[in-house]
Amino acid sequence: MFAIIFYLLVNYEQTILWQVLISEIVLISVTFFVFYRIKTVFKKEQQKSEENHSTYLLRTILSKQREYRNFFQVIRAMAEGGKTGEIVDYIDDILVEMSSVDIDEENPIFTSLQVAEQIKAKEKGIIINTTTKASLSELKDPVKVYNIFKDLLQYFVAYEENIKDDQHRLNIEVSEDEHYYSFMIMRQTQEGEECADPRAENSPRDGDQTLQLIKKRIKQLHGKLYFLYRGDELVGCLFKVGKNKPKQFPFSIAFYL
């Protein structure tokens, strides 16, 4: 190819030919540069996501260590007092909490987060049950999504605390379709499991600073948030976030580089 270009440059002196060749060279150079930049950006974003995930995992591990230390301190205090029966009951309570989450080996961070929130809610008299129907393997910015989910769950735990009822339960369902992951939090009310009306705009406590910050973070992820109602009663929310699917190019980047 270079030989042909050299031959044309030597044997033809027409200005238009020179302009065409120079334009082609510039176009090819720009194309190479653009694809190189795309590849570099992809690598940086992937590395940043992995670093954030690792940091979140470390924080989760440290948080679990603190919780386990508290558990053992309680058990030790009971043992010193000779309260064997209470120790058994205490351990049984912990096992019940851990068994109410579907153990997902592909999402240990998300599972441990749910267990931690269940234990905190249990101390407030609120039972949380979780069903997971998605692997979350294509989740974009998982750390940000997990934190948003945690804040929404804590919001509904606090909301449920103010409801006068004999039993307090929250049901969580994680599912997916072709384009979205869905995180649904539902209060278990006396009316049962009737269909709820999703409302994107009519959210509770629009002046609530916590909700405003959550909505802003969801918007930054190009996600969607719906509050679920039965009549005028708030019964839950639905948080949806798009899957991280790679863009399709007509040719592989490696073909150009």
Tab-separated table of C-alpha atoms in Angstrom:
chain	number	residue	atom	x	y	z
A	1	MET	CA	0.000	0.000	0.000
A	2	PHE	CA	2.800	2.394	0.941
A	3	ALA	CA	4.596	1.471	-2.274
A	4	ILE	CA	1.521	2.421	-4.301
A	5	ILE	CA	1.210	5.740	-2.487
A	6	PHE	CA	4.910	6.467	-3.018
A	7	TYR	CA	4.607	5.612	-6.729
A	8	LEU	CA	1.621	7.923	-7.154
A	9	LEU	CA	3.372	10.749	-5.348
A	10	VAL	CA	6.464	10.424	-7.509
A	11	ASN	CA	4.724	10.059	-10.877
A	12	TYR	CA	1.798	12.412	-10.459
A	13	GLU	CA	2.076	16.049	-9.563
A	14	GLN	CA	-1.519	17.099	-9.867
A	15	THR	CA	-2.582	19.213	-6.912
A	16	ILE	CA	-5.940	17.452	-6.536
A	17	LEU	CA	-4.236	14.081	-6.118
A	18	TRP	CA	-2.039	15.457	-3.371
A	19	GLN	CA	-5.095	16.896	-1.629
A	20	VAL	CA	-6.940	13.590	-1.835
A	21	LEU	CA	-3.983	11.650	-0.444
A	22	ILE	CA	-3.422	14.104	2.368
A	23	SER	CA	-7.134	13.987	3.227
A	24	GLU	CA	-7.046	10.185	3.299
A	25	ILE	CA	-3.992	10.186	5.566
A	26	VAL	CA	-5.629	12.681	7.933
A	27	LEU	CA	-8.872	10.677	7.974
A	28	ILE	CA	-7.061	7.418	8.734
A	29	SER	CA	-5.016	9.092	11.474
A	30	VAL	CA	-8.124	10.569	13.099
A	31	THR	CA	-9.878	7.186	12.916
A	32	PHE	CA	-6.964	5.451	14.632
A	33	PHE	CA	-6.848	8.160	17.304
A	34	VAL	CA	-10.602	7.966	17.992
A	35	PHE	CA	-10.598	4.191	18.406
A	36	TYR	CA	-7.485	4.380	20.580
A	37	ARG	CA	-9.235	6.889	22.841
A	38	ILE	CA	-12.356	4.705	23.027
A	39	LYS	CA	-10.263	1.710	24.044
A	40	THR	CA	-8.410	3.773	26.666
A	41	VAL	CA	-11.648	5.139	28.155
A	42	PHE	CA	-13.164	1.638	28.317
A	43	LYS	CA	-10.108	0.336	30.177
A	44	LYS	CA	-10.132	3.236	32.651
A	45	GLU	CA	-13.861	2.873	33.371
A	46	GLN	CA	-13.490	-0.871	33.874
A	47	GLN	CA	-10.538	-0.372	36.225
A	48	LYS	CA	-12.421	2.318	38.176
A	49	SER	CA	-15.460	0.053	38.547
A	50	GLU	CA	-13.277	-2.814	39.804
A	51	GLU	CA	-11.543	-0.519	42.309
A	52	ASN	CA	-14.883	0.790	43.610
A	53	HIS	CA	-16.192	-2.750	43.919
A	54	SER	CA	-13.065	-3.816	45.819
A	55	THR	CA	-13.363	-0.847	48.184
A	56	TYR	CA	-17.011	-1.624	48.833
A	57	LEU	CA	-16.160	-5.282	49.472
A	58	LEU	CA	-13.493	-4.271	51.999
A	59	ARG	CA	-15.915	-1.973	53.823
A	60	THR	CA	-18.514	-4.748	53.864
A	61	ILE	CA	-16.005	-7.215	55.329
A	62	LEU	CA	-15.009	-4.739	58.053
A	63	SER	CA	-18.675	-4.062	58.804
A	64	LYS	CA	-19.336	-7.807	59.100
A	65	GLN	CA	-16.360	-8.161	61.451
A	66	ARG	CA	-17.820	-5.518	63.765
A	67	GLU	CA	-21.224	-7.209	63.740
A	68	TYR	CA	-19.727	-10.654	64.441
A	69	ARG	CA	-17.661	-9.173	67.272
A	70	ASN	CA	-20.860	-7.810	68.810
A	71	PHE	CA	-22.553	-11.200	68.444
A	72	PHE	CA	-19.698	-12.998	70.189
A	73	GLN	CA	-19.605	-10.420	72.975
A	74	VAL	CA	-23.312	-10.998	73.638
A	75	ILE	CA	-22.840	-14.786	73.570
A	76	ARG	CA	-19.851	-14.537	75.922
A	77	ALA	CA	-21.813	-12.403	78.385
A	78	MET	CA	-24.637	-14.950	78.351
A	79	ALA	CA	-22.187	-17.821	78.838
A	80	GLU	CA	-20.575	-16.087	81.819
A	81	GLY	CA	-24.024	-15.699	83.349
A	82	GLY	CA	-24.822	-19.371	82.781
A	83	LYS	CA	-27.746	-18.567	80.477
A	84	THR	CA	-27.375	-21.566	78.158
A	85	GLY	CA	-30.968	-21.529	76.954
A	86	GLU	CA	-30.778	-17.857	75.999
A	87	ILE	CA	-27.581	-18.520	74.019
A	88	VAL	CA	-29.371	-21.165	71.944
A	89	ASP	CA	-32.319	-18.832	71.330
A	90	TYR	CA	-29.975	-15.994	70.352
A	91	ILE	CA	-28.095	-18.151	67.823
A	92	ASP	CA	-31.396	-19.469	66.431
A	93	ASP	CA	-32.566	-15.888	65.865
A	94	ILE	CA	-29.387	-15.129	63.895
A	95	LEU	CA	-29.807	-18.272	61.766
A	96	VAL	CA	-33.422	-17.367	61.020
A	97	GLU	CA	-32.355	-13.935	59.822
A	98	MET	CA	-29.650	-15.338	57.544
A	99	SER	CA	-31.930	-18.001	56.065
A	100	SER	CA	-34.537	-15.433	54.992
A	101	VAL	CA	-32.252	-14.202	52.195
A	102	ASP	CA	-31.698	-16.189	49.024
A	103	ILE	CA	-27.969	-16.985	49.130
A	104	ASP	CA	-26.561	-15.877	45.790
A	105	GLU	CA	-22.961	-16.974	45.291
A	106	GLU	CA	-22.603	-14.588	42.341
A	107	ASN	CA	-23.547	-11.565	44.487
A	108	PRO	CA	-21.977	-12.032	47.928
A	109	ILE	CA	-21.769	-8.272	48.534
A	110	PHE	CA	-25.455	-7.706	47.801
A	111	THR	CA	-26.434	-10.720	49.909
A	112	SER	CA	-24.351	-9.598	52.893
A	113	LEU	CA	-25.810	-6.088	52.588
A	114	GLN	CA	-29.336	-7.514	52.809
A	115	VAL	CA	-28.451	-9.686	55.808
A	116	ALA	CA	-26.991	-6.668	57.627
A	117	GLU	CA	-30.101	-4.575	56.937
A	118	GLN	CA	-32.358	-7.452	58.012
A	119	ILE	CA	-30.624	-7.723	61.372
A	120	LYS	CA	-30.911	-3.953	61.946
A	121	ALA	CA	-34.603	-3.992	60.989
A	122	LYS	CA	-35.258	-7.013	63.217
A	123	GLU	CA	-34.063	-4.994	66.205
A	124	LYS	CA	-36.844	-2.511	65.376
A	125	GLY	CA	-39.480	-5.242	65.104
A	126	ILE	CA	-39.554	-5.333	61.287
A	127	ILE	CA	-39.141	-8.575	59.319
A	128	ILE	CA	-37.560	-8.376	55.841
A	129	ASN	CA	-37.895	-11.201	53.313
A	130	THR	CA	-35.973	-11.235	50.036
A	131	THR	CA	-36.422	-13.043	46.728
A	132	THR	CA	-33.707	-12.676	44.085
A	133	LYS	CA	-34.434	-13.612	40.467
A	134	ALA	CA	-31.456	-11.909	38.831
A	135	SER	CA	-27.704	-12.518	38.773
A	136	LEU	CA	-26.836	-8.770	38.544
A	137	SER	CA	-23.859	-9.772	36.374
A	138	GLU	CA	-24.502	-6.874	33.967
A	139	LEU	CA	-25.068	-4.268	36.655
A	140	LYS	CA	-23.423	-0.933	35.882
A	141	ASP	CA	-21.879	0.969	38.813
A	142	PRO	CA	-22.854	-1.770	41.306
A	143	VAL	CA	-21.543	0.135	44.331
A	144	LYS	CA	-23.744	3.151	43.569
A	145	VAL	CA	-26.760	0.923	42.915
A	146	TYR	CA	-26.241	-1.022	46.165
A	147	ASN	CA	-26.002	2.201	48.170
A	148	ILE	CA	-29.184	3.591	46.590
A	149	PHE	CA	-31.015	0.338	47.323
A	150	LYS	CA	-29.764	0.400	50.929
A	151	ASP	CA	-30.945	3.991	51.427
A	152	LEU	CA	-34.378	3.196	49.942
A	153	LEU	CA	-34.677	0.160	52.207
A	154	GLN	CA	-33.710	2.189	55.272
A	155	TYR	CA	-36.265	4.834	54.261
A	156	PHE	CA	-39.056	2.237	54.221
A	157	VAL	CA	-37.867	0.679	57.471
A	158	ALA	CA	-38.175	4.122	59.084
A	159	TYR	CA	-41.559	4.624	57.379
A	160	GLU	CA	-42.799	1.247	58.656
A	161	GLU	CA	-41.700	2.124	62.199
A	162	ASN	CA	-44.277	4.916	62.272
A	163	ILE	CA	-47.140	2.644	61.179
A	164	LYS	CA	-49.327	1.319	63.989
A	165	ASP	CA	-49.698	-2.389	63.313
A	166	ASP	CA	-49.225	-5.704	65.091
A	167	GLN	CA	-46.815	-7.017	62.458
A	168	HIS	CA	-44.302	-5.185	60.320
A	169	ARG	CA	-42.948	-6.886	57.197
A	170	LEU	CA	-41.119	-5.736	54.090
A	171	ASN	CA	-40.799	-7.940	51.012
A	172	ILE	CA	-37.927	-7.377	48.577
A	173	GLU	CA	-37.881	-8.757	45.050
A	174	VAL	CA	-34.928	-8.385	42.678
A	175	SER	CA	-35.688	-9.248	39.054
A	176	GLU	CA	-34.587	-8.429	35.518
A	177	ASP	CA	-35.791	-8.133	31.948
A	178	GLU	CA	-33.940	-7.578	28.693
A	179	HIS	CA	-32.924	-4.007	29.479
A	180	TYR	CA	-33.402	-3.361	33.217
A	181	TYR	CA	-32.755	-4.675	36.700
A	182	SER	CA	-35.643	-4.034	39.093
A	183	PHE	CA	-35.450	-3.680	42.883
A	184	MET	CA	-38.910	-3.699	44.469
A	185	ILE	CA	-39.594	-3.013	48.149
A	186	MET	CA	-43.155	-3.765	49.288
A	187	ARG	CA	-44.822	-3.309	52.648
A	188	GLN	CA	-46.957	-6.282	53.654
A	189	THR	CA	-50.262	-4.650	54.549
A	190	GLN	CA	-53.527	-6.074	55.846
A	191	GLU	CA	-55.064	-5.759	52.375
A	192	GLY	CA	-52.732	-8.519	51.118
A	193	GLU	CA	-50.875	-8.668	47.831
A	194	GLU	CA	-53.200	-6.705	45.575
A	195	CYS	CA	-51.756	-4.839	42.633
A	196	ALA	CA	-50.162	-1.526	43.486
A	197	ASP	CA	-50.305	1.637	41.412
A	198	PRO	CA	-46.818	2.879	40.406
A	199	ARG	CA	-46.450	6.659	40.416
A	200	ALA	CA	-43.278	8.340	39.228
A	201	GLU	CA	-44.204	11.874	40.228
A	202	ASN	CA	-46.488	11.555	43.250
A	203	SER	CA	-43.852	10.632	45.813
A	204	PRO	CA	-44.338	10.891	49.584
A	205	ARG	CA	-42.818	13.832	51.402
A	206	ASP	CA	-41.596	15.686	48.307
A	207	GLY	CA	-39.811	18.116	50.597
A	208	ASP	CA	-37.862	15.312	52.280
A	209	GLN	CA	-34.153	15.998	51.746
A	210	THR	CA	-33.274	12.296	51.905
A	211	LEU	CA	-35.673	11.439	49.082
A	212	GLN	CA	-34.477	14.350	46.975
A	213	LEU	CA	-30.868	13.177	47.247
A	214	ILE	CA	-31.856	9.598	46.389
A	215	LYS	CA	-33.801	10.790	43.325
A	216	LYS	CA	-30.832	12.862	42.195
A	217	ARG	CA	-28.462	9.889	42.454
A	218	ILE	CA	-30.903	7.671	40.538
A	219	LYS	CA	-31.180	10.295	37.815
A	220	GLN	CA	-27.391	10.378	37.478
A	221	LEU	CA	-27.476	6.625	36.795
A	222	HIS	CA	-30.283	7.133	34.229
A	223	GLY	CA	-32.475	4.954	36.437
A	224	LYS	CA	-36.170	5.158	37.293
A	225	LEU	CA	-37.969	5.351	40.640
A	226	TYR	CA	-41.659	4.653	41.156
A	227	PHE	CA	-43.564	4.825	44.435
A	228	LEU	CA	-46.245	2.158	44.788
A	229	TYR	CA	-49.689	3.005	46.162
A	230	ARG	CA	-52.938	1.238	46.968
A	231	GLY	CA	-55.391	4.073	46.861
A	232	ASP	CA	-53.711	6.789	48.906
A	233	GLU	CA	-51.618	4.392	50.984
A	234	LEU	CA	-47.902	4.114	50.246
A	235	VAL	CA	-46.996	0.420	50.057
A	236	GLY	CA	-43.556	0.393	48.455
A	237	CYS	CA	-41.262	1.493	45.671
A	238	LEU	CA	-39.745	0.169	42.451
A	239	PHE	CA	-36.175	1.133	41.539
A	240	LYS	CA	-35.080	0.281	37.985
A	241	VAL	CA	-31.608	0.664	36.500
A	242	GLY	CA	-30.364	-0.188	33.013
A	243	LYS	CA	-28.056	-3.078	32.239
A	244	ASN	CA	-24.447	-2.408	31.305
A	245	LYS	CA	-24.441	-3.822	27.795
A	246	PRO	CA	-21.408	-3.038	25.585
A	247	LYS	CA	-22.065	-0.946	22.518
A	248	GLN	CA	-21.944	-2.839	19.256
A	249	PHE	CA	-19.450	-1.584	16.662
A	250	PRO	CA	-19.449	-2.699	13.012
A	251	PHE	CA	-15.886	-3.932	13.480
A	252	SER	CA	-13.882	-4.906	16.504
A	253	ILE	CA	-11.649	-2.179	17.936
A	254	ALA	CA	-8.765	-4.628	17.760
A	255	PHE	CA	-9.214	-4.645	13.973
A	256	TYR	CA	-8.231	-0.982	13.820
A	257	LEU	CA	-5.442	-1.050	16.433
